Amino acid sequence: MSEPRSGGARLLDHVATASMILAAVALVVMTLVQAWQVFARYVLNDSPGWTEPVALLFMSLAVMFGSAVAVRRETHFAFLTLRDALPGPLNTLSRIVSRLIAAAAGAALMLLGGQLMIDEWAVPLAGAQLPSGVKFIGLCFGGALILVFAIERLLTGDYVPAQED
C-alpha cells in the first residue's frame, strides 16, 4: 500500500488533468477551424480570414499545456537514456540539472510571453476580431505551468502517478 498523496500533489494532479483536457479541446477546436477553412475555401469559394490566426492560437494552447504536463511527468526536456545510463551521483545531478533547465525555460516563457501578451494586447489581430496579445496566452500560462511542474519535480523528486482508489 502506498502513502496518501499530499494536498499539493493532489492539487497539481487536478491542474495537470485540467491542462490535458484543455490541450485536447484546443486540438479538437483547431481541427474544426481548419476543417471549416477547407470547406469554405473549396466548397463555398469564400475563404474566411479568421481561421488561420484562430487555429494558431489553439495550436499554441495545445502545445504549451501538453508540454507542461510532459514536464511534470518528466517525459519532456529530459534525456532519459543518457540520464539512466549514468552512475548514482551523476544520475541524481543530471535529474536536478534537467529540472532546473525546465524551470528556467518555463520562467522565460512565462515572463517573455507575458510581456509580449501585454505589449500586443492593444493591437488588433490580423484577420480576427481579437487583440493580438491573445496569441501569447498559451506561451505565458503554459510557461507558468512548466515552471510550477518543474519546481514540483525539484522539491518532490521523480513523478509518481496518482493511484486509483
PDB file of C-alpha atoms in Angstrom:
ATOM      1  CA  MET A   1       0.000   0.000   0.000  1.00  0.00           C
ATOM      2  CA  SER A   2       1.345   3.458  -0.830  1.00  0.00           C
ATOM      3  CA  GLU A   3       1.281   6.617   1.223  1.00  0.00           C
ATOM      4  CA  PRO A   4      -1.587   9.039   0.606  1.00  0.00           C
ATOM      5  CA  ARG A   5      -0.686  11.964  -1.647  1.00  0.00           C
ATOM      6  CA  SER A   6      -0.217  15.368  -0.068  1.00  0.00           C
ATOM      7  CA  GLY A   7      -2.712  18.146  -0.711  1.00  0.00           C
ATOM      8  CA  GLY A   8      -0.270  19.916  -3.001  1.00  0.00           C
ATOM      9  CA  ALA A   9       0.299  16.816  -5.109  1.00  0.00           C
ATOM     10  CA  ARG A  10      -3.450  16.218  -5.378  1.00  0.00           C
ATOM     11  CA  LEU A  11      -3.990  19.837  -6.398  1.00  0.00           C
ATOM     12  CA  LEU A  12      -1.297  19.566  -9.076  1.00  0.00           C
ATOM     13  CA  ASP A  13      -2.854  16.260 -10.233  1.00  0.00           C
ATOM     14  CA  HIS A  14      -6.072  18.210 -10.872  1.00  0.00           C
ATOM     15  CA  VAL A  15      -4.179  21.061 -12.571  1.00  0.00           C
ATOM     16  CA  ALA A  16      -2.381  18.559 -14.822  1.00  0.00           C
ATOM     17  CA  THR A  17      -5.654  16.828 -15.683  1.00  0.00           C
ATOM     18  CA  ALA A  18      -7.291  20.173 -16.495  1.00  0.00           C
ATOM     19  CA  SER A  19      -4.265  21.095 -18.625  1.00  0.00           C
ATOM     20  CA  MET A  20      -4.527  17.875 -20.619  1.00  0.00           C
ATOM     21  CA  ILE A  21      -8.261  18.396 -21.122  1.00  0.00           C
ATOM     22  CA  LEU A  22      -7.629  21.966 -22.282  1.00  0.00           C
ATOM     23  CA  ALA A  23      -4.913  20.753 -24.664  1.00  0.00           C
ATOM     24  CA  ALA A  24      -7.228  18.086 -26.080  1.00  0.00           C
ATOM     25  CA  VAL A  25     -10.105  20.543 -26.512  1.00  0.00           C
ATOM     26  CA  ALA A  26      -7.723  23.004 -28.188  1.00  0.00           C
ATOM     27  CA  LEU A  27      -6.660  20.295 -30.671  1.00  0.00           C
ATOM     28  CA  VAL A  28     -10.273  19.470 -31.471  1.00  0.00           C
ATOM     29  CA  VAL A  29     -11.182  23.146 -31.923  1.00  0.00           C
ATOM     30  CA  MET A  30      -8.093  23.713 -34.090  1.00  0.00           C
ATOM     31  CA  THR A  31      -9.110  20.749 -36.262  1.00  0.00           C
ATOM     32  CA  LEU A  32     -12.674  22.046 -36.609  1.00  0.00           C
ATOM     33  CA  VAL A  33     -11.434  25.532 -37.520  1.00  0.00           C
ATOM     34  CA  GLN A  34      -9.128  24.093 -40.176  1.00  0.00           C
ATOM     35  CA  ALA A  35     -11.928  21.878 -41.493  1.00  0.00           C
ATOM     36  CA  TRP A  36     -14.121  24.975 -41.829  1.00  0.00           C
ATOM     37  CA  GLN A  37     -11.267  26.739 -43.640  1.00  0.00           C
ATOM     38  CA  VAL A  38     -11.007  23.924 -46.199  1.00  0.00           C
ATOM     39  CA  PHE A  39     -14.793  23.682 -46.646  1.00  0.00           C
ATOM     40  CA  ALA A  40     -15.205  27.443 -47.015  1.00  0.00           C
ATOM     41  CA  ARG A  41     -12.342  27.733 -49.455  1.00  0.00           C
ATOM     42  CA  TYR A  42     -13.047  24.797 -51.733  1.00  0.00           C
ATOM     43  CA  VAL A  43     -16.822  24.371 -51.443  1.00  0.00           C
ATOM     44  CA  LEU A  44     -18.091  27.876 -50.757  1.00  0.00           C
ATOM     45  CA  ASN A  45     -15.243  29.617 -52.586  1.00  0.00           C
ATOM     46  CA  ASP A  46     -15.157  32.155 -49.730  1.00  0.00           C
ATOM     47  CA  SER A  47     -12.075  31.681 -47.586  1.00  0.00           C
ATOM     48  CA  PRO A  48     -12.510  33.310 -44.141  1.00  0.00           C
ATOM     49  CA  GLY A  49      -9.538  35.317 -42.878  1.00  0.00           C
ATOM     50  CA  TRP A  50     -10.035  34.490 -39.201  1.00  0.00           C
ATOM     51  CA  THR A  51      -9.324  30.771 -39.423  1.00  0.00           C
ATOM     52  CA  GLU A  52      -5.521  30.884 -39.598  1.00  0.00           C
ATOM     53  CA  PRO A  53      -4.899  33.115 -36.558  1.00  0.00           C
ATOM     54  CA  VAL A  54      -7.543  31.260 -34.514  1.00  0.00           C
ATOM     55  CA  ALA A  55      -6.085  27.855 -35.466  1.00  0.00           C
ATOM     56  CA  LEU A  56      -2.601  29.068 -34.483  1.00  0.00           C
ATOM     57  CA  LEU A  57      -3.948  30.267 -31.133  1.00  0.00           C
ATOM     58  CA  PHE A  58      -5.444  26.868 -30.354  1.00  0.00           C
ATOM     59  CA  MET A  59      -2.317  25.076 -31.571  1.00  0.00           C
ATOM     60  CA  SER A  60      -0.238  27.183 -29.177  1.00  0.00           C
ATOM     61  CA  LEU A  61      -2.564  26.316 -26.301  1.00  0.00           C
ATOM     62  CA  ALA A  62      -2.412  22.599 -27.103  1.00  0.00           C
ATOM     63  CA  VAL A  63       1.374  22.553 -27.387  1.00  0.00           C
ATOM     64  CA  MET A  64       2.098  24.582 -24.278  1.00  0.00           C
ATOM     65  CA  PHE A  65      -0.396  22.924 -21.935  1.00  0.00           C
ATOM     66  CA  GLY A  66       0.530  19.450 -23.187  1.00  0.00           C
ATOM     67  CA  SER A  67       4.223  20.261 -22.770  1.00  0.00           C
ATOM     68  CA  ALA A  68       3.647  21.433 -19.215  1.00  0.00           C
ATOM     69  CA  VAL A  69       2.119  18.084 -18.273  1.00  0.00           C
ATOM     70  CA  ALA A  70       5.012  16.312 -20.012  1.00  0.00           C
ATOM     71  CA  VAL A  71       7.416  18.321 -17.841  1.00  0.00           C
ATOM     72  CA  ARG A  72       5.532  17.165 -14.752  1.00  0.00           C
ATOM     73  CA  ARG A  73       5.772  13.540 -15.865  1.00  0.00           C
ATOM     74  CA  GLU A  74       9.395  14.092 -16.929  1.00  0.00           C
ATOM     75  CA  THR A  75       8.819  12.968 -20.490  1.00  0.00           C
ATOM     76  CA  HIS A  76       9.733  16.375 -21.939  1.00  0.00           C
ATOM     77  CA  PHE A  77      13.004  18.296 -21.514  1.00  0.00           C
ATOM     78  CA  ALA A  78      14.579  15.065 -20.323  1.00  0.00           C
ATOM     79  CA  PHE A  79      17.370  12.953 -21.811  1.00  0.00           C
ATOM     80  CA  LEU A  80      16.231   9.702 -20.264  1.00  0.00           C
ATOM     81  CA  THR A  81      18.640   7.298 -21.984  1.00  0.00           C
ATOM     82  CA  LEU A  82      21.703   9.304 -21.001  1.00  0.00           C
ATOM     83  CA  ARG A  83      20.388  10.017 -17.527  1.00  0.00           C
ATOM     84  CA  ASP A  84      19.547   6.404 -16.782  1.00  0.00           C
ATOM     85  CA  ALA A  85      22.954   5.229 -18.028  1.00  0.00           C
ATOM     86  CA  LEU A  86      24.829   7.482 -15.595  1.00  0.00           C
ATOM     87  CA  PRO A  87      26.055   6.105 -12.255  1.00  0.00           C
ATOM     88  CA  GLY A  88      24.289   7.118  -8.972  1.00  0.00           C
ATOM     89  CA  PRO A  89      25.628  10.620  -8.144  1.00  0.00           C
ATOM     90  CA  LEU A  90      25.787  11.714 -11.794  1.00  0.00           C
ATOM     91  CA  ASN A  91      22.284  10.362 -12.356  1.00  0.00           C
ATOM     92  CA  THR A  92      20.999  12.440  -9.441  1.00  0.00           C
ATOM     93  CA  LEU A  93      22.896  15.511 -10.662  1.00  0.00           C
ATOM     94  CA  SER A  94      21.523  15.102 -14.187  1.00  0.00           C
ATOM     95  CA  ARG A  95      17.963  14.910 -12.816  1.00  0.00           C
ATOM     96  CA  ILE A  96      18.487  18.141 -10.876  1.00  0.00           C
ATOM     97  CA  VAL A  97      20.069  19.906 -13.860  1.00  0.00           C
ATOM     98  CA  SER A  98      17.262  18.733 -16.158  1.00  0.00           C
ATOM     99  CA  ARG A  99      14.646  20.044 -13.734  1.00  0.00           C
ATOM    100  CA  LEU A 100      16.473  23.363 -13.344  1.00  0.00           C
ATOM    101  CA  ILE A 101      16.634  23.758 -17.123  1.00  0.00           C
ATOM    102  CA  ALA A 102      12.907  23.043 -17.404  1.00  0.00           C
ATOM    103  CA  ALA A 103      12.171  25.553 -14.620  1.00  0.00           C
ATOM    104  CA  ALA A 104      14.336  28.218 -16.285  1.00  0.00           C
ATOM    105  CA  ALA A 105      12.680  27.587 -19.656  1.00  0.00           C
ATOM    106  CA  GLY A 106       9.233  27.809 -18.040  1.00  0.00           C
ATOM    107  CA  ALA A 107      10.121  31.051 -16.270  1.00  0.00           C
ATOM    108  CA  ALA A 108      11.461  32.555 -19.503  1.00  0.00           C
ATOM    109  CA  LEU A 109       8.364  31.509 -21.468  1.00  0.00           C
ATOM    110  CA  MET A 110       6.087  32.880 -18.763  1.00  0.00           C
ATOM    111  CA  LEU A 111       7.866  36.220 -18.399  1.00  0.00           C
ATOM    112  CA  LEU A 112       8.677  36.887 -22.041  1.00  0.00           C
ATOM    113  CA  GLY A 113       5.336  35.520 -23.253  1.00  0.00           C
ATOM    114  CA  GLY A 114       3.564  37.676 -20.675  1.00  0.00           C
ATOM    115  CA  GLN A 115       5.495  40.736 -21.815  1.00  0.00           C
ATOM    116  CA  LEU A 116       4.614  40.038 -25.450  1.00  0.00           C
ATOM    117  CA  MET A 117       0.981  39.479 -24.486  1.00  0.00           C
ATOM    118  CA  ILE A 118       0.806  42.814 -22.662  1.00  0.00           C
ATOM    119  CA  ASP A 119       2.686  44.710 -25.381  1.00  0.00           C
ATOM    120  CA  GLU A 120       0.486  43.354 -28.173  1.00  0.00           C
ATOM    121  CA  TRP A 121      -2.875  43.498 -26.402  1.00  0.00           C
ATOM    122  CA  ALA A 122      -3.869  46.890 -27.828  1.00  0.00           C
ATOM    123  CA  VAL A 123      -3.043  45.854 -31.406  1.00  0.00           C
ATOM    124  CA  PRO A 124      -5.845  44.171 -33.368  1.00  0.00           C
ATOM    125  CA  LEU A 125      -5.078  40.650 -34.599  1.00  0.00           C
ATOM    126  CA  ALA A 126      -4.910  40.497 -38.393  1.00  0.00           C
ATOM    127  CA  GLY A 127      -7.872  38.557 -39.740  1.00  0.00           C
ATOM    128  CA  ALA A 128      -9.759  38.106 -36.463  1.00  0.00           C
ATOM    129  CA  GLN A 129     -11.684  40.373 -34.115  1.00  0.00           C
ATOM    130  CA  LEU A 130      -9.310  39.690 -31.214  1.00  0.00           C
ATOM    131  CA  PRO A 131      -6.457  41.562 -29.572  1.00  0.00           C
ATOM    132  CA  SER A 132      -3.092  40.495 -30.976  1.00  0.00           C
ATOM    133  CA  GLY A 133      -1.821  39.745 -27.471  1.00  0.00           C
ATOM    134  CA  VAL A 134      -4.138  36.730 -27.297  1.00  0.00           C
ATOM    135  CA  LYS A 135      -1.553  34.869 -29.428  1.00  0.00           C
ATOM    136  CA  PHE A 136       0.741  34.733 -26.407  1.00  0.00           C
ATOM    137  CA  ILE A 137      -1.694  33.423 -23.783  1.00  0.00           C
ATOM    138  CA  GLY A 138      -0.544  29.832 -24.287  1.00  0.00           C
ATOM    139  CA  LEU A 139       3.099  30.864 -24.053  1.00  0.00           C
ATOM    140  CA  CYS A 140       2.571  32.815 -20.834  1.00  0.00           C
ATOM    141  CA  PHE A 141       0.301  30.400 -18.958  1.00  0.00           C
ATOM    142  CA  GLY A 142       1.919  27.253 -20.368  1.00  0.00           C
ATOM    143  CA  GLY A 143       5.303  28.624 -19.282  1.00  0.00           C
ATOM    144  CA  ALA A 144       3.910  29.255 -15.801  1.00  0.00           C
ATOM    145  CA  LEU A 145       2.705  25.650 -15.605  1.00  0.00           C
ATOM    146  CA  ILE A 146       6.080  24.370 -16.831  1.00  0.00           C
ATOM    147  CA  LEU A 147       7.742  26.391 -14.075  1.00  0.00           C
ATOM    148  CA  VAL A 148       5.351  25.093 -11.399  1.00  0.00           C
ATOM    149  CA  PHE A 149       5.677  21.475 -12.503  1.00  0.00           C
ATOM    150  CA  ALA A 150       9.485  21.681 -12.763  1.00  0.00           C
ATOM    151  CA  ILE A 151       9.658  23.141  -9.253  1.00  0.00           C
ATOM    152  CA  GLU A 152       7.400  20.315  -8.056  1.00  0.00           C
ATOM    153  CA  ARG A 153       9.852  17.789  -9.519  1.00  0.00           C
ATOM    154  CA  LEU A 154      12.773  19.604  -7.857  1.00  0.00           C
ATOM    155  CA  LEU A 155      11.049  19.506  -4.469  1.00  0.00           C
ATOM    156  CA  THR A 156       9.418  16.086  -4.563  1.00  0.00           C
ATOM    157  CA  GLY A 157      11.639  14.019  -6.853  1.00  0.00           C
ATOM    158  CA  ASP A 158      10.523  11.609  -9.507  1.00  0.00           C
ATOM    159  CA  TYR A 159       6.972  11.626 -10.792  1.00  0.00           C
ATOM    160  CA  VAL A 160       4.687   9.082  -9.175  1.00  0.00           C
ATOM    161  CA  PRO A 161       1.280   8.694 -10.844  1.00  0.00           C
ATOM    162  CA  ALA A 162      -1.779   9.061  -8.648  1.00  0.00           C
ATOM    163  CA  GLN A 163      -3.189   5.719  -7.511  1.00  0.00           C
ATOM    164  CA  GLU A 164      -6.728   4.870  -8.493  1.00  0.00           C
ATOM    165  CA  ASP A 165      -8.998   4.368  -5.488  1.00  0.00           C
TER     166      ASP A 165
END
